[in-house]
PDB file of C-alpha atoms in Angstrom:
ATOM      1  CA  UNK A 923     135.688  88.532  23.808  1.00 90.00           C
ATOM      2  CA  UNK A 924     138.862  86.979  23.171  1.00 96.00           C
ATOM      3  CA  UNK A 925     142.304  87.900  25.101  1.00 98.00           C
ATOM      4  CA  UNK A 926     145.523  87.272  22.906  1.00 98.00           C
ATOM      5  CA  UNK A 927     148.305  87.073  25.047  1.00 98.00           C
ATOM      6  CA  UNK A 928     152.502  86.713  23.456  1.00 98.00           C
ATOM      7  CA  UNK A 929     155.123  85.855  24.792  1.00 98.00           C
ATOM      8  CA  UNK A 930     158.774  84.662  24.516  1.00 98.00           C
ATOM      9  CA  UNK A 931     160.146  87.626  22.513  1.00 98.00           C
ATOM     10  CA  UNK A 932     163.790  88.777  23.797  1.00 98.00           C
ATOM     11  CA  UNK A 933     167.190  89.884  22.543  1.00 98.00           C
ATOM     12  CA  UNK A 934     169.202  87.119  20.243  1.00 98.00           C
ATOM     13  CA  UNK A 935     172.390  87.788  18.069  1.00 98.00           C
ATOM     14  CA  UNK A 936     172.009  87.401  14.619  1.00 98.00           C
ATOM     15  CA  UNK A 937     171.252  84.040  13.173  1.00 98.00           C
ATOM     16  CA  UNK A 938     169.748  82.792  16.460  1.00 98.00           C
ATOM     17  CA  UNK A 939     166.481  81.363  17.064  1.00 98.00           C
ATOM     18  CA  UNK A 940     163.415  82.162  19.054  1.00 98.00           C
ATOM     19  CA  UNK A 941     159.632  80.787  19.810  1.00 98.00           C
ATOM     20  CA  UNK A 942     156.624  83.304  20.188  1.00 98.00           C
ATOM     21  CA  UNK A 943     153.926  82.057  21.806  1.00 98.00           C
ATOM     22  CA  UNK A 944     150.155  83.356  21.533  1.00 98.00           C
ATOM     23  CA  UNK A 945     147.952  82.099  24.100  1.00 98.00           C
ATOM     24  CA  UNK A 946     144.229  82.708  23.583  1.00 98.00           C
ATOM     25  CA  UNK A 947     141.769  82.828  26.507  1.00 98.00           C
ATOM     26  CA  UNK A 948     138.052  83.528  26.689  1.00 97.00           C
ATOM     27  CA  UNK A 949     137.632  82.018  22.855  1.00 95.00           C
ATOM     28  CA  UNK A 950     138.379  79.062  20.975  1.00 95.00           C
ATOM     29  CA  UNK A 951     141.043  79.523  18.273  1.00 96.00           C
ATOM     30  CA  UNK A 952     139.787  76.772  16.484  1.00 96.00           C
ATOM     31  CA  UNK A 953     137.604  78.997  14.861  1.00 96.00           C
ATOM     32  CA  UNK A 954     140.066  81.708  14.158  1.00 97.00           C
ATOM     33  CA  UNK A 955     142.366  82.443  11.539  1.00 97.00           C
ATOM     34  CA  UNK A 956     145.401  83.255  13.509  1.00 97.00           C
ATOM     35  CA  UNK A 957     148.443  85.455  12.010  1.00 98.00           C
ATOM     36  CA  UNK A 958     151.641  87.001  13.222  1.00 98.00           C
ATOM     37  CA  UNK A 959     152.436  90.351  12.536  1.00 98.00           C
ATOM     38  CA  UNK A 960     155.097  92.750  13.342  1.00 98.00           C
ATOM     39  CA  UNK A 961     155.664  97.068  13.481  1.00 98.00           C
ATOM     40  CA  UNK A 962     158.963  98.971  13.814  1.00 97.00           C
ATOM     41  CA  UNK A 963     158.448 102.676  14.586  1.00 94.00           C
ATOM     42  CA  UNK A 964     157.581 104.746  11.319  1.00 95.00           C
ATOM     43  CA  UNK A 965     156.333 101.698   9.274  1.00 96.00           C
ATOM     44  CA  UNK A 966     152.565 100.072   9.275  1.00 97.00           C
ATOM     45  CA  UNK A 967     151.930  96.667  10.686  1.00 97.00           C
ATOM     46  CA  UNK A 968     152.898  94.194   8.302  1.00 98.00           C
ATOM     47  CA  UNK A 969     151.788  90.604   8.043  1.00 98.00           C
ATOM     48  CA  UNK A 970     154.561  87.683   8.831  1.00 98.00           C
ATOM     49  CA  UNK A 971     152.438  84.764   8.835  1.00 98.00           C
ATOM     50  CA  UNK A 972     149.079  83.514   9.063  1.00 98.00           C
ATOM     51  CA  UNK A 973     147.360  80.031   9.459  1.00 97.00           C
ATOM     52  CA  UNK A 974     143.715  79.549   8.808  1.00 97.00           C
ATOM     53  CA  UNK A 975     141.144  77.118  10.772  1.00 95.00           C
ATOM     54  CA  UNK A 976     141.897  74.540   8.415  1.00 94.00           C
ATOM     55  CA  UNK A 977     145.896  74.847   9.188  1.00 95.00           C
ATOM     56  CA  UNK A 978     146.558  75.947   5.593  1.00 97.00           C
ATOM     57  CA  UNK A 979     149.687  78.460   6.247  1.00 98.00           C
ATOM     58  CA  UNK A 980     151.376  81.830   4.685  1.00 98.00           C
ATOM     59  CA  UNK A 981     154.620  83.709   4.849  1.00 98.00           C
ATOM     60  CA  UNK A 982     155.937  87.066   3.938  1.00 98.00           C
ATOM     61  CA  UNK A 983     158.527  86.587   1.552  1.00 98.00           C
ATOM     62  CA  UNK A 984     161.260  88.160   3.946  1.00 97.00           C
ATOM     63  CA  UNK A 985     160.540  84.732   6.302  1.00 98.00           C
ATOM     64  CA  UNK A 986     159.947  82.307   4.119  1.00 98.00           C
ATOM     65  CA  UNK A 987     161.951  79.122   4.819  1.00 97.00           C
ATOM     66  CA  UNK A 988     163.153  80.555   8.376  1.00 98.00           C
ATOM     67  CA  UNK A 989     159.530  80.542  10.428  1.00 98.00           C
ATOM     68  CA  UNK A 990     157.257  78.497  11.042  1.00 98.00           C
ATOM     69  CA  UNK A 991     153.918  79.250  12.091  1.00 98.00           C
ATOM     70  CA  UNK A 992     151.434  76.277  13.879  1.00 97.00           C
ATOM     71  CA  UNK A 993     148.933  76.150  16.005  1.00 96.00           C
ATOM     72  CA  UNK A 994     147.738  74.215  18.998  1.00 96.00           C
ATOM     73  CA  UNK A 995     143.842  74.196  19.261  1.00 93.00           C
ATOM     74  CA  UNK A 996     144.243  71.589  22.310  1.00 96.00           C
ATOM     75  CA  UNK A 997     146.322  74.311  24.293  1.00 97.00           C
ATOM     76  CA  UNK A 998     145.086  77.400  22.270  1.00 97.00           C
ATOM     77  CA  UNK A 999     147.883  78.246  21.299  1.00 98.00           C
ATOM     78  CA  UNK A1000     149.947  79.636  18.502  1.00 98.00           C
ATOM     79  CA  UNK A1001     153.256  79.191  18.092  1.00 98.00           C
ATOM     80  CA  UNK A1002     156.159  81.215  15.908  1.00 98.00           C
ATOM     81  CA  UNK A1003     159.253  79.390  15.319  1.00 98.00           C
ATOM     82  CA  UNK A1004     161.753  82.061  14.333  1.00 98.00           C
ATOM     83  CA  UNK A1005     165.174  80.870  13.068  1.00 98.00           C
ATOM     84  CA  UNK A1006     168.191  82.361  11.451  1.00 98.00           C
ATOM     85  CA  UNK A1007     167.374  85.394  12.785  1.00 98.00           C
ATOM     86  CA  UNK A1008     168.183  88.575  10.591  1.00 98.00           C
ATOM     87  CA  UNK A1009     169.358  92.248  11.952  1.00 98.00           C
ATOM     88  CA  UNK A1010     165.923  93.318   9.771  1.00 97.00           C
ATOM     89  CA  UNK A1011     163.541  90.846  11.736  1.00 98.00           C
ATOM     90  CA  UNK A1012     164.432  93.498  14.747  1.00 98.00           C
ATOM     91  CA  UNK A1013     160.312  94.765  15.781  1.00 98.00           C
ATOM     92  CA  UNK A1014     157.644  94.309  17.771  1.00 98.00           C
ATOM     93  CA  UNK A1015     155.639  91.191  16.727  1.00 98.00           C
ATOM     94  CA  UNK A1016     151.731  91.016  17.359  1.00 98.00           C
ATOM     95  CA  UNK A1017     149.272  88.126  17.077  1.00 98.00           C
ATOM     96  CA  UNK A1018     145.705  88.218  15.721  1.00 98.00           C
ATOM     97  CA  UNK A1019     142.971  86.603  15.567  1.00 98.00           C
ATOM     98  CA  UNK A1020     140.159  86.688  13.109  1.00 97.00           C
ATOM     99  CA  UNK A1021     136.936  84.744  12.190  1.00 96.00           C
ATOM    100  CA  UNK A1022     137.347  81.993  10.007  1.00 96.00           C
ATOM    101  CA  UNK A1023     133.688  80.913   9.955  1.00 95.00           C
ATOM    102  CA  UNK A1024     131.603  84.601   9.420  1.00 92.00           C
ATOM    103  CA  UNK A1025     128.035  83.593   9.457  1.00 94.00           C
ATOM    104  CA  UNK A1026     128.959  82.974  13.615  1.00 90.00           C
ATOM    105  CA  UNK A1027     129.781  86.557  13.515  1.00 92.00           C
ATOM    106  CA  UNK A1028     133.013  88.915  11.977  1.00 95.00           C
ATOM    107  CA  UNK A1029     135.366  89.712  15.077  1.00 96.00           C
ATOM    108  CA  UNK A1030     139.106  90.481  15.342  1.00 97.00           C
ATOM    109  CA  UNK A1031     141.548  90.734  18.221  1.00 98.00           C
ATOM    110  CA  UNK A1032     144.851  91.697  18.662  1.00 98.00           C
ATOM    111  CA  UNK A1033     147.155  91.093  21.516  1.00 98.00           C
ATOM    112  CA  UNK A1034     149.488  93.921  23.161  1.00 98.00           C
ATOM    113  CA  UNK A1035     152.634  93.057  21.226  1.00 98.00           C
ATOM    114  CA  UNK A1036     155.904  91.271  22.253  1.00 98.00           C
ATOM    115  CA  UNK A1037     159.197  92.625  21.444  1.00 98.00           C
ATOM    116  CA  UNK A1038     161.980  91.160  19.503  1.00 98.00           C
ATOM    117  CA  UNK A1039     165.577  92.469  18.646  1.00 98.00           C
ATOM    118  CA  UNK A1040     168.150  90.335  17.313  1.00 98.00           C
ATOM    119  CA  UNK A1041     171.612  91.989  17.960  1.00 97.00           C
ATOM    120  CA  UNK A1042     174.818  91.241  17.828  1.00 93.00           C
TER     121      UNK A1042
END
């Protein structure tokens, strides 16, 4: 199995910038799509970005332009640059990972969530 571990959310006044980080351990994520997601309370889980095995990447329309979502298969790791930093971007922001290559089997993991409020 593979542990999905974020980090590097916080409180940052509007128009700010932060960087998520997703460390992966007991997997590769070279075979994994990876994506970003994030949930306020009351609303489903909603996709922010994703980037595939190949490093082909896409954005919800709310983020487009202001993250930017890339991966590190040297250091497992994915990485969410987050800047200009909107009162609405305000949630808890969870990273995923899911099989990019199927005939090695279909799995899917999720990490425990990292929480970001921007604030003035």
């Amino acid at each position: 199995q593979v542990q999905l571990v974020e980090s590097g959310g916080g409180l940052v006044q509007p128009g700010g910038s932060l960087r998520l980080s997703c460390a992966a351990s007991g997997g590769k994520i070279s075979i994994y799509n990876m994506g970003w997601y994030h949930q306020v309370p009351g609303k489903q889980r909603e996709l922010v970005a994703r980037i595939t095995s190949g490093g082909s990447t896409n954005y919800a329309d709310s983020v487009k332009g202001r993250f930017t979502l890339s991966r590190d298969n040297a250091k497992n790791t994915v990485y969410l640059q987050m800047n200009n930093l909107k009162l609405e971007d305000t949630a808890v922001y969870y990273c995923n990972a899911k099989s990019a290559y199927t005939w090695l089997g279909e799995y899917e993991y999720w990490g425990k969530g990292t929480q970001v409020t921007v604030s003035s």
